[in-house]
Coordinates of C-alpha atoms in Angstrom, one line a residue:
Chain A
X555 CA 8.3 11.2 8.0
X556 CA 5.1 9.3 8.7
X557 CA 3.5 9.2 11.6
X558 CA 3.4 5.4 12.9
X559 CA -0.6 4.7 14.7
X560 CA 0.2 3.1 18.3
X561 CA -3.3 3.3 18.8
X562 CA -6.2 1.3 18.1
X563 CA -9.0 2.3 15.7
X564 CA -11.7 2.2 13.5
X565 CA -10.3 4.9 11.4
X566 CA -8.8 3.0 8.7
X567 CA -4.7 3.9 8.3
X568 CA -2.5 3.6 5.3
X569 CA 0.2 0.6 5.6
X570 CA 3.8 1.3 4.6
X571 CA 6.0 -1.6 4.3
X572 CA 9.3 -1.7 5.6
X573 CA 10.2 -3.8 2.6
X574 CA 10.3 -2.5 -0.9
X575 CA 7.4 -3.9 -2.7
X576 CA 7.1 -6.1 -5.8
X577 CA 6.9 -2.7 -9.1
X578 CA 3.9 -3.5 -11.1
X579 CA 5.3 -2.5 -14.1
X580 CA 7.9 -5.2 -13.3
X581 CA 6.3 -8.0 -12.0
X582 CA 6.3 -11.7 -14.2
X583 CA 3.3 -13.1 -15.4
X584 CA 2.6 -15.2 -12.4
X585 CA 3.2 -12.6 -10.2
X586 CA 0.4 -10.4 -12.5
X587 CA -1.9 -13.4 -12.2
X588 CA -1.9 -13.9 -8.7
X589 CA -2.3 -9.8 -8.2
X590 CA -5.8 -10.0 -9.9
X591 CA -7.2 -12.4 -7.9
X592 CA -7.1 -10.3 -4.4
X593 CA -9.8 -9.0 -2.4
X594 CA -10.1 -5.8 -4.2
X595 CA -9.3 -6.1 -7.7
X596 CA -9.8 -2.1 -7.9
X597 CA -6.3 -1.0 -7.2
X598 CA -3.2 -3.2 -6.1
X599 CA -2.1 -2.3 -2.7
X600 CA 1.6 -1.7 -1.4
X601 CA 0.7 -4.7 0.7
X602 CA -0.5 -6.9 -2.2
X603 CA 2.4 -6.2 -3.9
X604 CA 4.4 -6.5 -0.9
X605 CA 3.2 -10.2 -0.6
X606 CA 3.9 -10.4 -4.2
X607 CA 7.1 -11.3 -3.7
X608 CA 6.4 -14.8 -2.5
X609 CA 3.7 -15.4 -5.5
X610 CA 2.7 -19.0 -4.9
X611 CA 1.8 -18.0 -1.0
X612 CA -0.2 -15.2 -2.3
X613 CA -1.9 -17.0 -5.2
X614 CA -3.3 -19.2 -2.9
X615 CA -3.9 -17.1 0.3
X616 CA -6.3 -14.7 -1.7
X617 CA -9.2 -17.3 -2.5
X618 CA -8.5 -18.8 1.1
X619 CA -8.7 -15.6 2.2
X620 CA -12.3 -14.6 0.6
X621 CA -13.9 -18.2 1.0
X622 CA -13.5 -17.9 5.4
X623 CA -14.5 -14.2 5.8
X624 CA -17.3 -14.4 2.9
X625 CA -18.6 -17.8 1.9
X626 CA -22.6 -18.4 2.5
X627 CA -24.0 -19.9 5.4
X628 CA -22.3 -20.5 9.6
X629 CA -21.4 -17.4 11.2
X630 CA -22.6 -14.4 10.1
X631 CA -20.0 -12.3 8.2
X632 CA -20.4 -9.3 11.6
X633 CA -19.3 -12.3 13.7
X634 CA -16.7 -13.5 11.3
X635 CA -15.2 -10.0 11.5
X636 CA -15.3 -10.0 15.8
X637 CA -13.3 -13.4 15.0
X638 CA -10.8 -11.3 13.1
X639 CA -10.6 -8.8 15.6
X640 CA -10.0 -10.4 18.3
X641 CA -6.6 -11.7 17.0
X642 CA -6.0 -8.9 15.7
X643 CA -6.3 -7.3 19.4
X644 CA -4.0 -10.0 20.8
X645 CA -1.5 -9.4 18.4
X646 CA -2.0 -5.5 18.3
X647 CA -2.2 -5.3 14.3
X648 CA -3.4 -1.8 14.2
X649 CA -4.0 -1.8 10.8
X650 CA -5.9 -5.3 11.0
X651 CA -8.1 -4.3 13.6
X652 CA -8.6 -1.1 12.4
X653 CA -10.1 -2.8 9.0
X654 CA -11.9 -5.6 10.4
X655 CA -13.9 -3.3 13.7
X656 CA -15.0 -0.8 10.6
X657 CA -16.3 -3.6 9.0
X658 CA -17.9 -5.1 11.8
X659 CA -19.8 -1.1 12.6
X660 CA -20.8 -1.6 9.2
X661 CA -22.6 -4.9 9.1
X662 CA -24.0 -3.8 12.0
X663 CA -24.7 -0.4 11.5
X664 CA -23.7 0.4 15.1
X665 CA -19.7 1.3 16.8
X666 CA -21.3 0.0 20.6
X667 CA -19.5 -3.2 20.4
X668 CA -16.1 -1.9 18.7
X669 CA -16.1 1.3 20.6
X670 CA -16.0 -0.9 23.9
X671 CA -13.7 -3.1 22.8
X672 CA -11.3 -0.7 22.2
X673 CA -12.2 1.2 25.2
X674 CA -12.0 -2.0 27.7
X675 CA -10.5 -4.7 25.5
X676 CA -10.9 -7.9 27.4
X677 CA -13.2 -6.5 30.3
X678 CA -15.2 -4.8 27.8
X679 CA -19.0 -4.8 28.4
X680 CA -20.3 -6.9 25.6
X681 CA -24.1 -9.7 25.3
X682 CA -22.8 -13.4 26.2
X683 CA -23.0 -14.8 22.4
X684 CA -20.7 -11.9 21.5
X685 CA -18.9 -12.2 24.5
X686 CA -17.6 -15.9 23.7
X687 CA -17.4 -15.1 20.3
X688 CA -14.5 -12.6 21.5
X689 CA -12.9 -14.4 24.3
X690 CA -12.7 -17.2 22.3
X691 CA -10.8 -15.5 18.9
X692 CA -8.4 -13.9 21.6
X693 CA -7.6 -16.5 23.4
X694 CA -7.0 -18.8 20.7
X695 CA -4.4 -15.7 19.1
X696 CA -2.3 -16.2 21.7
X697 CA 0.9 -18.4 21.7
X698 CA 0.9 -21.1 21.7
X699 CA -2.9 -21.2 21.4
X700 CA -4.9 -20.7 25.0
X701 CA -8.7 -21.3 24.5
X702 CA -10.0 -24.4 26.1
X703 CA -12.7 -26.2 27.4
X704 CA -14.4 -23.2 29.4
X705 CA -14.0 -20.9 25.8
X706 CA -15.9 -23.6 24.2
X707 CA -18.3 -24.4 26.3
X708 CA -19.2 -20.5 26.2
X709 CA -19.6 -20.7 22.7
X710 CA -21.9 -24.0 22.9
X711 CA -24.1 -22.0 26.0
X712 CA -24.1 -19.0 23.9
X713 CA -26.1 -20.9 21.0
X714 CA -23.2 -21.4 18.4
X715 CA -24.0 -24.5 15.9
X716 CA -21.1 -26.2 15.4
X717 CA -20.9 -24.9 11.7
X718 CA -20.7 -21.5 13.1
X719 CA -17.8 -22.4 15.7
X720 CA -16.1 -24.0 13.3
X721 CA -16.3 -20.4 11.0
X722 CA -14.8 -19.2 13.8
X723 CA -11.9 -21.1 14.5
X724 CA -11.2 -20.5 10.5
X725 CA -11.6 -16.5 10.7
X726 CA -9.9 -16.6 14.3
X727 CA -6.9 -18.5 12.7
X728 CA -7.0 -16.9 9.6
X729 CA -5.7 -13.6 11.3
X730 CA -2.7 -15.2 13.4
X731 CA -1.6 -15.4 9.7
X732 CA -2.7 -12.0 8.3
X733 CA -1.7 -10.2 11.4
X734 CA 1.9 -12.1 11.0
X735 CA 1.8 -10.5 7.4
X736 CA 0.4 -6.9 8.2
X737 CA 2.2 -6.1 11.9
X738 CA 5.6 -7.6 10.6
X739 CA 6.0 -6.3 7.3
X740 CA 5.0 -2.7 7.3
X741 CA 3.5 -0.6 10.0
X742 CA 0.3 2.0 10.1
X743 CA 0.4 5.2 9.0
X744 CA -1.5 8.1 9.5
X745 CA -3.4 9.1 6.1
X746 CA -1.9 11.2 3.4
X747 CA -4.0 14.1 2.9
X748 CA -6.3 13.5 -0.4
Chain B
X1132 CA -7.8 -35.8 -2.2
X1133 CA -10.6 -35.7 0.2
X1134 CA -10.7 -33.6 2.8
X1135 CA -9.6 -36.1 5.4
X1136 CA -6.5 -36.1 3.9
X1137 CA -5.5 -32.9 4.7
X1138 CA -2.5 -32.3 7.1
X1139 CA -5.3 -30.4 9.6
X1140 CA -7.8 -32.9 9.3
X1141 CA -5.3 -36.1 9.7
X1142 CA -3.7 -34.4 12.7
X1143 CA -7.5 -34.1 14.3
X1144 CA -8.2 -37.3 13.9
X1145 CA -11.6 -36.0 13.2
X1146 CA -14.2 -38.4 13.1
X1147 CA -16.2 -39.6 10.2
X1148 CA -19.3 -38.7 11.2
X1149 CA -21.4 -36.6 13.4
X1150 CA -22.1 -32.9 13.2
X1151 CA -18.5 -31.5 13.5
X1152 CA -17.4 -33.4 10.4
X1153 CA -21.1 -32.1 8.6
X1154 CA -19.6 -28.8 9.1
X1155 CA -16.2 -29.3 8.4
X1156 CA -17.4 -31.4 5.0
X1157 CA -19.5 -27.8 4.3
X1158 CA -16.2 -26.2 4.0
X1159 CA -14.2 -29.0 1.9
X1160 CA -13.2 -26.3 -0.5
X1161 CA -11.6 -23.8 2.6
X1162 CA -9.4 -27.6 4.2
X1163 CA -8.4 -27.8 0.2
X1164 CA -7.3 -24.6 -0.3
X1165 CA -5.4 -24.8 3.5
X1166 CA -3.5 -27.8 2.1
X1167 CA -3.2 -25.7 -1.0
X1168 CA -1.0 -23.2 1.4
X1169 CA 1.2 -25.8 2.9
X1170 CA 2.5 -26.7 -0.6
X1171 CA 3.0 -23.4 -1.6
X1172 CA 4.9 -22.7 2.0
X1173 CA 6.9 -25.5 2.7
X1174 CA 7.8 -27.2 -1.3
X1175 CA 7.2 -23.9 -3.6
X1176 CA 8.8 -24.3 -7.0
X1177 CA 10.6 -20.7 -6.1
X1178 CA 12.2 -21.1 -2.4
X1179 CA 14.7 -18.4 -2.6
X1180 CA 17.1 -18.7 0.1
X1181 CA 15.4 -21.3 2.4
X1182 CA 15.3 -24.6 0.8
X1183 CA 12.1 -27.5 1.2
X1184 CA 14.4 -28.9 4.3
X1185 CA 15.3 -25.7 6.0
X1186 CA 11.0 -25.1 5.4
X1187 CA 10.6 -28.3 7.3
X1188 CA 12.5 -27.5 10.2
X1189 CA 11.0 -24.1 10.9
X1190 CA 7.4 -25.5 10.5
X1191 CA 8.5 -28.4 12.5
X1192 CA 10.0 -25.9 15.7
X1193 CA 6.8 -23.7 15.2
X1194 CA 4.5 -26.8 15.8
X1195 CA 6.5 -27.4 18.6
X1196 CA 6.8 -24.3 20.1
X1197 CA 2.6 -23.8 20.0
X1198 CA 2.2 -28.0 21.5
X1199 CA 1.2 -29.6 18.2
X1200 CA 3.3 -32.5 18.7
X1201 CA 2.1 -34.1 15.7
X1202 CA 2.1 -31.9 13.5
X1203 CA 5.7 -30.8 14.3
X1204 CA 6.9 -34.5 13.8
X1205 CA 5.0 -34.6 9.9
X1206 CA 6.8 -31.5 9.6
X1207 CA 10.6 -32.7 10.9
X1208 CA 10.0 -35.9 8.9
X1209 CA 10.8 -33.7 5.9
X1210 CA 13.6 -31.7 7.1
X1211 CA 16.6 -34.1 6.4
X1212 CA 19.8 -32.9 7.9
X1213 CA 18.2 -30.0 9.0
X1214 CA 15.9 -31.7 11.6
X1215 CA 18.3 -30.4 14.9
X1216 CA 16.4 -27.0 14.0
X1217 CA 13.1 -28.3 14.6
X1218 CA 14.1 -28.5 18.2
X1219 CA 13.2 -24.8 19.7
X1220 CA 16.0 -25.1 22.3
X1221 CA 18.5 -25.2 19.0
X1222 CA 20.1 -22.9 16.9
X1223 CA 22.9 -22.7 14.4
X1224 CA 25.2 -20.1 14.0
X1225 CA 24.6 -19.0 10.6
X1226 CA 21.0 -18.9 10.7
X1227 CA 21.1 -17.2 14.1
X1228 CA 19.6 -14.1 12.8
X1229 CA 17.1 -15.8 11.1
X1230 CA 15.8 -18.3 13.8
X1231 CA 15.6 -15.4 16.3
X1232 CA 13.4 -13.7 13.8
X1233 CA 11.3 -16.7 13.5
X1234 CA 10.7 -17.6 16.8
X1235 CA 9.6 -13.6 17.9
X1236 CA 6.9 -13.6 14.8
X1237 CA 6.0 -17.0 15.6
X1238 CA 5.3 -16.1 19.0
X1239 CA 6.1 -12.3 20.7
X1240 CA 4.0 -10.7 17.3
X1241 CA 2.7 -8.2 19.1
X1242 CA 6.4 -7.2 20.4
X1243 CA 7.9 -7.2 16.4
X1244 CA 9.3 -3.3 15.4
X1245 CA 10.8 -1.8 12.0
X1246 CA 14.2 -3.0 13.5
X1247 CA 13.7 -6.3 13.3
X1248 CA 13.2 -6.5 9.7
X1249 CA 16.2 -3.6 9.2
X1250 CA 18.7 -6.0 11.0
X1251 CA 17.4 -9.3 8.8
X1252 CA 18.4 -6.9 5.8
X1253 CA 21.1 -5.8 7.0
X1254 CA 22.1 -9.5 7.7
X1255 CA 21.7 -9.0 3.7
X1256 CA 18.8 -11.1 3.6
X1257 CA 16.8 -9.8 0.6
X1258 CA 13.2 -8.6 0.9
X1259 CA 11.7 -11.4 -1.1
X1260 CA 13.2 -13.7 1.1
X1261 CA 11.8 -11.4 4.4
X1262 CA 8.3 -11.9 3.0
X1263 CA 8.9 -15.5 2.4
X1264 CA 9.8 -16.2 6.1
X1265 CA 6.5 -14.6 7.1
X1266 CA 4.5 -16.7 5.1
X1267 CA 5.8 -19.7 6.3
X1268 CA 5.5 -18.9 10.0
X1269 CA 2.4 -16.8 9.7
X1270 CA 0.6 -19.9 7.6
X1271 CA 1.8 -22.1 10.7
X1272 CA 0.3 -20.1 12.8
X1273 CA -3.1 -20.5 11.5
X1274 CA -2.7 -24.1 10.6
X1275 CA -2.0 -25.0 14.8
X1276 CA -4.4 -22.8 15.5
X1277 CA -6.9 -24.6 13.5
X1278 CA -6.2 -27.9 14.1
X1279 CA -6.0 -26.9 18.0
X1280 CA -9.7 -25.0 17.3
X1281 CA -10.9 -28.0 15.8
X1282 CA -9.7 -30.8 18.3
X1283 CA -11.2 -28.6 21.3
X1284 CA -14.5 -28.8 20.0
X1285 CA -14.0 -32.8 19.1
X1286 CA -13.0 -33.1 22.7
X1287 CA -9.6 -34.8 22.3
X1288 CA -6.6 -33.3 23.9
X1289 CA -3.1 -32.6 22.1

């Protein structure tokens, strides 16, 4: 039996679905097509093949996917990621946060601002640009949506271009859908042992 | 189609001009590939067991349960016969199941366990159809969240 992470962190987990996933070796041509076309086109996942089975969602999520977390220019990609996270939080998709707050210690080759945040979540200790950047992903996660004029106008004092808020809203948004994907369909597992 | 034709961007009633719509006309290909989504959510050539109307509703009762008003009626305007569903406060005995399952991704996420996707199948609903009902409310959630993102910073209200 695996053991199911309650817990948040940066140590990424391994995701079993609670569905049985699309076989490879059985999967139709569009299925096959769309597979090659996801973020990492090293090894298909049990969640990529999961989403497999509704092909034409997954076909078209993938590029959407890549073009809000990665396309040039607006928020940096660290920021992006904070976005990400902050839904992720809201929405306590273990596995989702778990990915996106390594990827954020990464860009910025430092764990201050994700150890806080998963130390003190909302009260957590953080400068004021990253500060609105957070509050304004986490409230927007919640339902229905709660970020208003006071989030914005935090974002705006903070120094955010409109091009970079509106990065934002897209990688904010873009994880009340991946978390409805990731938290719902499987959960996050400790590591198998290599 | 231009990006002003988009569901999200017609539902903003974003302006023409003006730095907002620089930006958003800086990520034309990300509103495309959005309305890309819809189509592939709500009329996909595959539906399995929920049908383009049935689609309709359920987008129509998630816009409405997260206040987009507007977007919930381009949504209900679809749904034929199936429009009562688009009302949150409905349900329908058959579908029971599937509407409570709906409405708790839609908006308790945080509070969804293993069991509720054991009872869908053992409603006998299959697992192709389980990941089907999670795209569609899971691309809902994002597409209210960006058009309500989107209309803060124009300054209009819902």
């Amino acid at each position: 039996m695996s053991h199911v992470i309650h817990k948040f962190t940066r140590n990424v987990p391994d995701w079993q679905p609670r569905v049985t996933p699309v076989k490879l070796e059985e999967a139709t041509p569009e299925q096959r097509a769309a597979l090659q076309v996801t973020p990492s086109n090293t090894k298909v996942s049990d969640y990529v093949l999961t989403l497999a089975h509704d092909v034409e969602s997954l076909a078209v999520r993938s590029p959407l996917f890549n073009a809000i977390m990665y396309d040039p220019g607006g928020l940096s990609r660290a920021e992006r990621e904070l976005g990400a996270l902050g839904a992720s939080m809201v929405n306590r998709c273990i596995y989702c946060a778990a990915v996106h707050a390594d990827r954020h210690a990464k860009l910025e080759k430092g764990t201050t601002v994700t150890d806080e945040l998963f130390a003190k979540g909302e009260n957590a200790d953080l400068n004021d640009r990253d500060r609105a950047i957070f509050e304004f992903a986490r409230k927007s996660a919640e339902a229905p949506a709660a970020a208003g004029p006071k989030e914005m106008a935090a974002l705006r004092n903070a120094g955010l271009s409109d091009a970079e808020i509106l990065d934002l809203i897209l990688s904010s948004a873009l994880f009340g859908w991946a978390n409805r994907l990731m938290h719902v369909l499987g959960d996050p597992v400790r590591k198998a042992p290599a | 189609m231009t990006q002003f034709e988009t569901t999200v961007l017609s539902k903003v009633g974003l302006l023409p001009q003006g730095s907002l719509a620089d930006a958003v006309a800086g990520r034309r290909n990300i509103f495309g590939m959005s309305q890309s989504a819809e189509e592939a959510v709500l009329r996909p050539k595959d539906y399995g067991a929920f049908a383009h109307d049935l689609r309709a509703a359920f987008a129509a009762r998630a816009a409405r349960q997260a206040g987009q008003g507007a977007l919930a009626d381009h949504y209900a305007a679809d749904a034929g016969d199936k429009v009562p569903l688009a009302d949150p406060d409905n349900s329908e005995a058959d579908l029971e199941h599937i509407l409570s399952f709906v409405d708790k991704v839609a908006n308790r996420t945080r509070d969804i366990v293993a069991e509720d996707v054991e009872e869908l199948q053992a409603a006998g609903v299959s697992d192709a159809d389980i990941v089907r009902l999670c795209e569609l409310v899971a691309f809902l959630a994002y597409q209210c969240r960006v058009i309500a993102g989107i209309r803060l910073m124009q300054g209009t209200t819902p």
